[in-house]
mmCIF file of C-alpha atoms in Angstrom:
data_model
loop_
_atom_site.group_PDB
_atom_site.id
_atom_site.type_symbol
_atom_site.label_atom_id
_atom_site.label_comp_id
_atom_site.label_asym_id
_atom_site.label_seq_id
_atom_site.Cartn_x
_atom_site.Cartn_y
_atom_site.Cartn_z
ATOM 1 C CA MET G 1 41.866 -176.617 -178.450
ATOM 2 C CA ARG G 2 44.148 -178.211 -175.697
ATOM 3 C CA LEU G 3 44.153 -176.672 -172.201
ATOM 4 C CA THR G 4 47.015 -177.435 -169.816
ATOM 5 C CA LYS G 5 46.815 -176.403 -166.138
ATOM 6 C CA LEU G 6 50.195 -175.184 -164.563
ATOM 7 C CA GLY G 7 50.814 -174.048 -160.981
ATOM 8 C CA HIS G 8 48.137 -171.928 -159.325
ATOM 9 C CA SER G 9 46.119 -169.820 -161.812
ATOM 10 C CA CYS G 10 48.347 -170.404 -164.903
ATOM 11 C CA VAL G 11 46.981 -172.173 -168.099
ATOM 12 C CA ARG G 12 48.360 -172.827 -171.493
ATOM 13 C CA LEU G 13 46.087 -172.957 -174.538
ATOM 14 C CA GLN G 14 47.170 -174.641 -177.686
ATOM 15 C CA LYS G 15 45.504 -174.907 -180.992
ATOM 16 C CA ASP G 16 47.008 -175.637 -184.590
ATOM 17 C CA ASP G 17 50.476 -175.456 -183.200
ATOM 18 C CA ARG G 18 50.027 -171.986 -181.643
ATOM 19 C CA THR G 19 50.037 -171.259 -177.980
ATOM 20 C CA ILE G 20 48.886 -168.575 -175.500
ATOM 21 C CA VAL G 21 49.425 -168.597 -171.796
ATOM 22 C CA ILE G 22 47.319 -166.867 -169.123
ATOM 23 C CA ASP G 23 48.670 -165.614 -165.748
ATOM 24 C CA PRO G 24 52.056 -167.072 -165.284
ATOM 25 C CA GLY G 25 52.532 -165.481 -161.840
ATOM 26 C CA SER G 26 55.101 -165.999 -159.001
ATOM 27 C CA LEU G 27 53.084 -169.046 -157.688
ATOM 28 C CA THR G 28 53.578 -170.765 -160.945
ATOM 29 C CA PRO G 29 56.683 -172.742 -160.489
ATOM 30 C CA GLU G 30 57.083 -174.203 -163.948
ATOM 31 C CA GLY G 31 60.109 -172.463 -165.454
ATOM 32 C CA ASP G 32 58.972 -173.193 -169.049
ATOM 33 C CA ALA G 33 55.409 -171.887 -168.602
ATOM 34 C CA ILE G 34 55.849 -169.160 -171.120
ATOM 35 C CA ALA G 35 58.130 -171.242 -173.573
ATOM 36 C CA GLY G 36 56.935 -171.365 -177.149
ATOM 37 C CA ALA G 37 53.829 -169.057 -176.491
ATOM 38 C CA GLU G 38 53.208 -166.106 -178.951
ATOM 39 C CA ALA G 39 51.210 -164.135 -176.340
ATOM 40 C CA VAL G 40 50.805 -163.886 -172.495
ATOM 41 C CA LEU G 41 47.460 -162.680 -171.112
ATOM 42 C CA ILE G 42 47.540 -161.150 -167.580
ATOM 43 C CA THR G 43 44.362 -160.509 -165.749
ATOM 44 C CA HIS G 44 45.514 -158.221 -163.024
ATOM 45 C CA GLU G 45 48.621 -156.934 -161.060
ATOM 46 C CA HIS G 46 48.738 -159.243 -158.064
ATOM 47 C CA PHE G 47 52.050 -161.319 -157.746
ATOM 48 C CA ASP G 48 50.394 -164.687 -157.941
ATOM 49 C CA HIS G 49 49.104 -163.772 -161.488
ATOM 50 C CA TYR G 50 51.864 -161.366 -162.581
ATOM 51 C CA ALA G 51 55.663 -161.653 -162.396
ATOM 52 C CA ALA G 52 57.211 -158.576 -163.973
ATOM 53 C CA GLU G 53 60.765 -159.878 -164.435
ATOM 54 C CA ARG G 54 59.655 -163.319 -165.600
ATOM 55 C CA LEU G 55 57.642 -161.501 -168.445
ATOM 56 C CA ARG G 56 60.484 -159.086 -169.292
ATOM 57 C CA LYS G 57 62.886 -162.041 -169.703
ATOM 58 C CA ALA G 58 60.388 -163.952 -171.937
ATOM 59 C CA VAL G 59 59.885 -160.989 -174.041
ATOM 60 C CA ALA G 60 63.597 -160.466 -174.392
ATOM 61 C CA ASP G 61 64.139 -164.012 -175.267
ATOM 62 C CA ASP G 62 61.279 -164.316 -177.887
ATOM 63 C CA PRO G 63 60.775 -161.530 -180.432
ATOM 64 C CA ARG G 64 57.300 -162.940 -181.275
ATOM 65 C CA LEU G 65 56.047 -162.575 -177.663
ATOM 66 C CA THR G 66 53.413 -160.014 -176.884
ATOM 67 C CA VAL G 67 51.704 -159.195 -173.538
ATOM 68 C CA TYR G 68 47.899 -158.282 -173.372
ATOM 69 C CA THR G 69 46.865 -156.896 -169.909
ATOM 70 C CA CYS G 70 45.073 -154.340 -168.046
ATOM 71 C CA ARG G 71 46.089 -150.712 -167.508
ATOM 72 C CA ALA G 72 48.069 -151.138 -164.367
ATOM 73 C CA VAL G 73 50.225 -153.975 -165.501
ATOM 74 C CA ALA G 74 50.692 -152.258 -168.880
ATOM 75 C CA ALA G 75 52.107 -149.174 -167.124
ATOM 76 C CA ASP G 76 54.379 -151.269 -165.030
ATOM 77 C CA LEU G 77 55.834 -152.832 -168.207
ATOM 78 C CA GLY G 78 56.024 -149.609 -169.979
ATOM 79 C CA ASP G 79 59.637 -150.056 -170.828
ATOM 80 C CA LEU G 80 58.662 -152.944 -173.267
ATOM 81 C CA GLY G 81 56.831 -150.464 -175.457
ATOM 82 C CA GLY G 82 54.728 -151.904 -178.220
ATOM 83 C CA ARG G 83 55.259 -155.470 -176.973
ATOM 84 C CA VAL G 84 52.540 -154.815 -174.366
ATOM 85 C CA ARG G 85 49.059 -154.130 -175.280
ATOM 86 C CA THR G 86 46.414 -152.589 -172.961
ATOM 87 C CA VAL G 87 42.932 -154.162 -173.241
ATOM 88 C CA GLY G 88 39.836 -153.727 -171.338
ATOM 89 C CA GLU G 89 36.091 -154.931 -170.953
ATOM 90 C CA GLY G 90 34.292 -155.133 -174.268
ATOM 91 C CA ASP G 91 37.480 -155.559 -176.383
ATOM 92 C CA ALA G 92 37.497 -158.350 -178.803
ATOM 93 C CA LEU G 93 40.626 -159.260 -180.854
ATOM 94 C CA THR G 94 42.380 -162.032 -182.515
ATOM 95 C CA ILE G 95 45.607 -163.126 -180.635
ATOM 96 C CA ALA G 96 47.903 -165.952 -182.044
ATOM 97 C CA GLY G 97 45.074 -167.349 -183.851
ATOM 98 C CA PHE G 98 42.557 -167.313 -180.887
ATOM 99 C CA GLU G 99 39.534 -165.174 -180.652
ATOM 100 C CA VAL G 100 39.766 -163.314 -177.388
ATOM 101 C CA ALA G 101 36.934 -161.381 -175.696
ATOM 102 C CA VAL G 102 37.691 -159.329 -172.519
ATOM 103 C CA ALA G 103 35.154 -159.156 -169.817
ATOM 104 C CA GLY G 104 35.140 -157.776 -166.134
ATOM 105 C CA GLN G 105 36.419 -154.673 -164.567
ATOM 106 C CA ARG G 106 37.366 -155.135 -160.826
ATOM 107 C CA HIS G 107 38.966 -157.679 -158.584
ATOM 108 C CA GLU G 108 36.890 -159.224 -155.760
ATOM 109 C CA VAL G 109 37.106 -157.358 -152.399
ATOM 110 C CA VAL G 110 40.392 -158.478 -150.554
ATOM 111 C CA HIS G 111 40.168 -156.155 -147.638
ATOM 112 C CA PRO G 112 37.502 -153.624 -146.493
ATOM 113 C CA ASP G 113 40.038 -150.905 -146.466
ATOM 114 C CA VAL G 114 41.641 -151.581 -149.743
ATOM 115 C CA PRO G 115 39.826 -150.424 -152.991
ATOM 116 C CA PRO G 116 39.817 -153.408 -155.463
ATOM 117 C CA VAL G 117 42.333 -153.215 -158.372
ATOM 118 C CA GLU G 118 41.378 -153.468 -161.938
ATOM 119 C CA ASN G 119 40.826 -157.174 -163.059
ATOM 120 C CA ILE G 120 39.948 -158.445 -166.406
ATOM 121 C CA GLY G 121 38.951 -161.926 -167.690
ATOM 122 C CA PHE G 122 39.555 -163.514 -170.958
ATOM 123 C CA LEU G 123 37.095 -165.463 -173.114
ATOM 124 C CA ILE G 124 38.968 -167.636 -175.444
ATOM 125 C CA ASP G 125 37.278 -168.676 -178.933
ATOM 126 C CA GLY G 126 33.891 -168.316 -177.221
ATOM 127 C CA GLU G 127 34.560 -171.336 -175.174
ATOM 128 C CA VAL G 128 37.163 -171.204 -172.277
ATOM 129 C CA PHE G 129 36.628 -168.205 -169.695
ATOM 130 C CA HIS G 130 39.510 -167.311 -167.278
ATOM 131 C CA PRO G 131 37.983 -164.605 -164.897
ATOM 132 C CA GLY G 132 41.037 -163.839 -162.972
ATOM 133 C CA ASP G 133 40.089 -162.985 -159.422
ATOM 134 C CA ALA G 134 36.435 -162.163 -160.052
ATOM 135 C CA PHE G 135 33.120 -163.680 -160.351
ATOM 136 C CA THR G 136 32.316 -162.300 -163.749
ATOM 137 C CA VAL G 137 29.154 -163.878 -165.171
ATOM 138 C CA LEU G 138 28.978 -164.676 -168.892
ATOM 139 C CA GLU G 139 28.116 -167.456 -171.226
ATOM 140 C CA ALA G 140 31.081 -169.758 -171.286
ATOM 141 C CA PRO G 141 30.959 -173.535 -171.886
ATOM 142 C CA THR G 142 34.137 -174.079 -170.052
ATOM 143 C CA LEU G 143 34.868 -171.990 -166.836
ATOM 144 C CA LEU G 144 38.208 -171.794 -165.008
ATOM 145 C CA VAL G 145 36.618 -171.364 -161.680
ATOM 146 C CA PRO G 146 38.726 -169.952 -158.788
ATOM 147 C CA GLY G 147 39.071 -172.804 -156.211
ATOM 148 C CA GLN G 148 40.416 -170.895 -153.215
ATOM 149 C CA ALA G 149 41.577 -167.413 -152.255
ATOM 150 C CA PRO G 150 41.661 -165.007 -149.369
ATOM 151 C CA TRP G 151 38.911 -163.035 -151.083
ATOM 152 C CA MET G 152 36.393 -165.842 -151.487
ATOM 153 C CA LYS G 153 34.296 -168.499 -149.488
ATOM 154 C CA ALA G 154 33.532 -171.868 -150.707
ATOM 155 C CA PRO G 155 29.822 -170.913 -151.037
ATOM 156 C CA GLU G 156 30.699 -168.153 -153.438
ATOM 157 C CA MET G 157 32.425 -170.660 -155.642
ATOM 158 C CA ILE G 158 29.260 -172.610 -155.849
ATOM 159 C CA GLN G 159 27.140 -169.715 -156.530
ATOM 160 C CA TYR G 160 29.415 -168.789 -159.245
ATOM 161 C CA LEU G 161 29.245 -172.172 -160.888
ATOM 162 C CA ARG G 162 25.439 -172.052 -160.705
ATOM 163 C CA ALA G 163 25.386 -168.422 -162.125
ATOM 164 C CA VAL G 164 27.580 -169.304 -165.148
ATOM 165 C CA ALA G 165 26.250 -172.982 -165.371
ATOM 166 C CA PRO G 166 28.996 -174.090 -167.826
ATOM 167 C CA ARG G 167 29.141 -177.453 -169.449
ATOM 168 C CA ARG G 168 32.416 -178.134 -167.663
ATOM 169 C CA ALA G 169 34.600 -176.237 -165.112
ATOM 170 C CA PHE G 170 38.133 -176.756 -164.021
ATOM 171 C CA ALA G 171 39.372 -175.381 -160.721
ATOM 172 C CA VAL G 172 42.466 -172.995 -160.790
ATOM 173 C CA HIS G 173 43.697 -170.495 -158.141
ATOM 174 C CA ASP G 174 44.630 -173.372 -155.845
ATOM 175 C CA GLY G 175 48.371 -172.665 -155.112
ATOM 176 C CA LEU G 176 47.743 -171.847 -151.480
ATOM 177 C CA LEU G 177 46.065 -175.147 -150.594
ATOM 178 C CA ASN G 178 47.778 -178.128 -148.863
ATOM 179 C CA ASP G 179 46.817 -181.679 -149.584
ATOM 180 C CA ALA G 180 43.893 -181.554 -147.130
ATOM 181 C CA GLY G 181 42.537 -178.343 -148.778
ATOM 182 C CA LEU G 182 42.776 -179.778 -152.254
ATOM 183 C CA GLY G 183 40.989 -182.843 -151.116
ATOM 184 C CA LEU G 184 38.190 -180.572 -149.821
ATOM 185 C CA LEU G 185 37.998 -178.641 -152.940
ATOM 186 C CA ASP G 186 37.734 -181.875 -155.058
ATOM 187 C CA GLY G 187 34.735 -182.896 -152.872
ATOM 188 C CA GLN G 188 33.030 -179.624 -153.338
ATOM 189 C CA LEU G 189 33.495 -179.638 -157.174
ATOM 190 C CA ALA G 190 32.321 -183.218 -157.391
ATOM 191 C CA GLY G 191 29.333 -182.631 -155.346
ATOM 192 C CA GLU G 192 28.239 -179.492 -157.372
ATOM 193 C CA GLY G 193 29.044 -181.322 -160.647
ATOM 194 C CA GLU G 194 26.787 -184.144 -159.580
ATOM 195 C CA ARG G 195 24.025 -181.706 -158.768
ATOM 196 C CA GLN G 196 24.207 -179.925 -162.124
ATOM 197 C CA LYS G 197 25.209 -183.157 -164.005
ATOM 198 C CA ARG G 198 28.303 -181.530 -165.367
ATOM 199 C CA GLU G 199 32.057 -182.111 -165.300
ATOM 200 C CA PHE G 200 33.424 -180.074 -162.483
ATOM 201 C CA ARG G 201 36.879 -180.962 -161.282
ATOM 202 C CA ARG G 202 40.353 -179.786 -160.402
ATOM 203 C CA LEU G 203 43.129 -180.270 -162.994
ATOM 204 C CA ARG G 204 46.509 -181.141 -161.457
ATOM 205 C CA PRO G 205 49.517 -179.025 -162.476
ATOM 206 C CA GLY G 206 50.664 -180.346 -165.811
ATOM 207 C CA GLU G 207 47.371 -182.098 -166.624
ATOM 208 C CA SER G 208 45.889 -181.449 -170.001
ATOM 209 C CA VAL G 209 42.433 -181.688 -171.361
ATOM 210 C CA ASP G 210 41.034 -181.417 -174.958
ATOM 211 C CA ILE G 211 38.234 -178.917 -175.326
ATOM 212 C CA PRO G 212 35.860 -179.855 -178.126
#
C-alpha cells in the first residue's frame, strides 16, 4: 500500500492501481486530491476535512466515485443519493479493494459550550488508522496522528502515541502551522519516536511512503 500525504489532514491510499482518499477538506489545496479515486472517506463535518462542493463536483465528474461518511455529512450530501453511504463505529466493509473498519464516535471537545460533533475514524487493511479529530485507541501498526489543532495540546499527542503504540506514525492535521510550528512538531515526534524506538515523523505535502 502506498500512502501519500496531501494538505492538512488528507491522505491518498493506493494499492493494485486502486485509490481511496480520506478527508480532502478546504485546507487541502491540491486540486487533484480526489482525481482517480474510487472512493472518498470523510471523518466528520468540519470544513478542514469536508468540502461539500468539491465532493459534489468530483462525484459529478466520475461515475465510479462513492463517498463513505458519518450521518451529518451524508445528510448534507443527501442530493447525491446512493453515491453517498453512511457508516458508523463497528462497520466493516470492502471499499475499492481495501478492507475498511470504522471506529470512533465523537470529535474531541473544541469548546466547553459546544457539544462535540460525530467523528469516525477509518482503519484501512488492518494497517493504517486515520482517526479524524479524535484520540480513538485501537490496534494499528500505522497511525496518522493529529499534529496540531485548536482542540488538542502537545502532551495529548504524546499520550495518544503511547496509548496506541504503533510501529510507525505520521503526523497529519498540520495545516494551521507556520514553519516555526512545523519545526516544533518535528522535534516532538522525533523525541517520542526515539523514546519508543519507532518511526514517528511528519510527512510533507506530496510525500509518499510504502506501507509493508
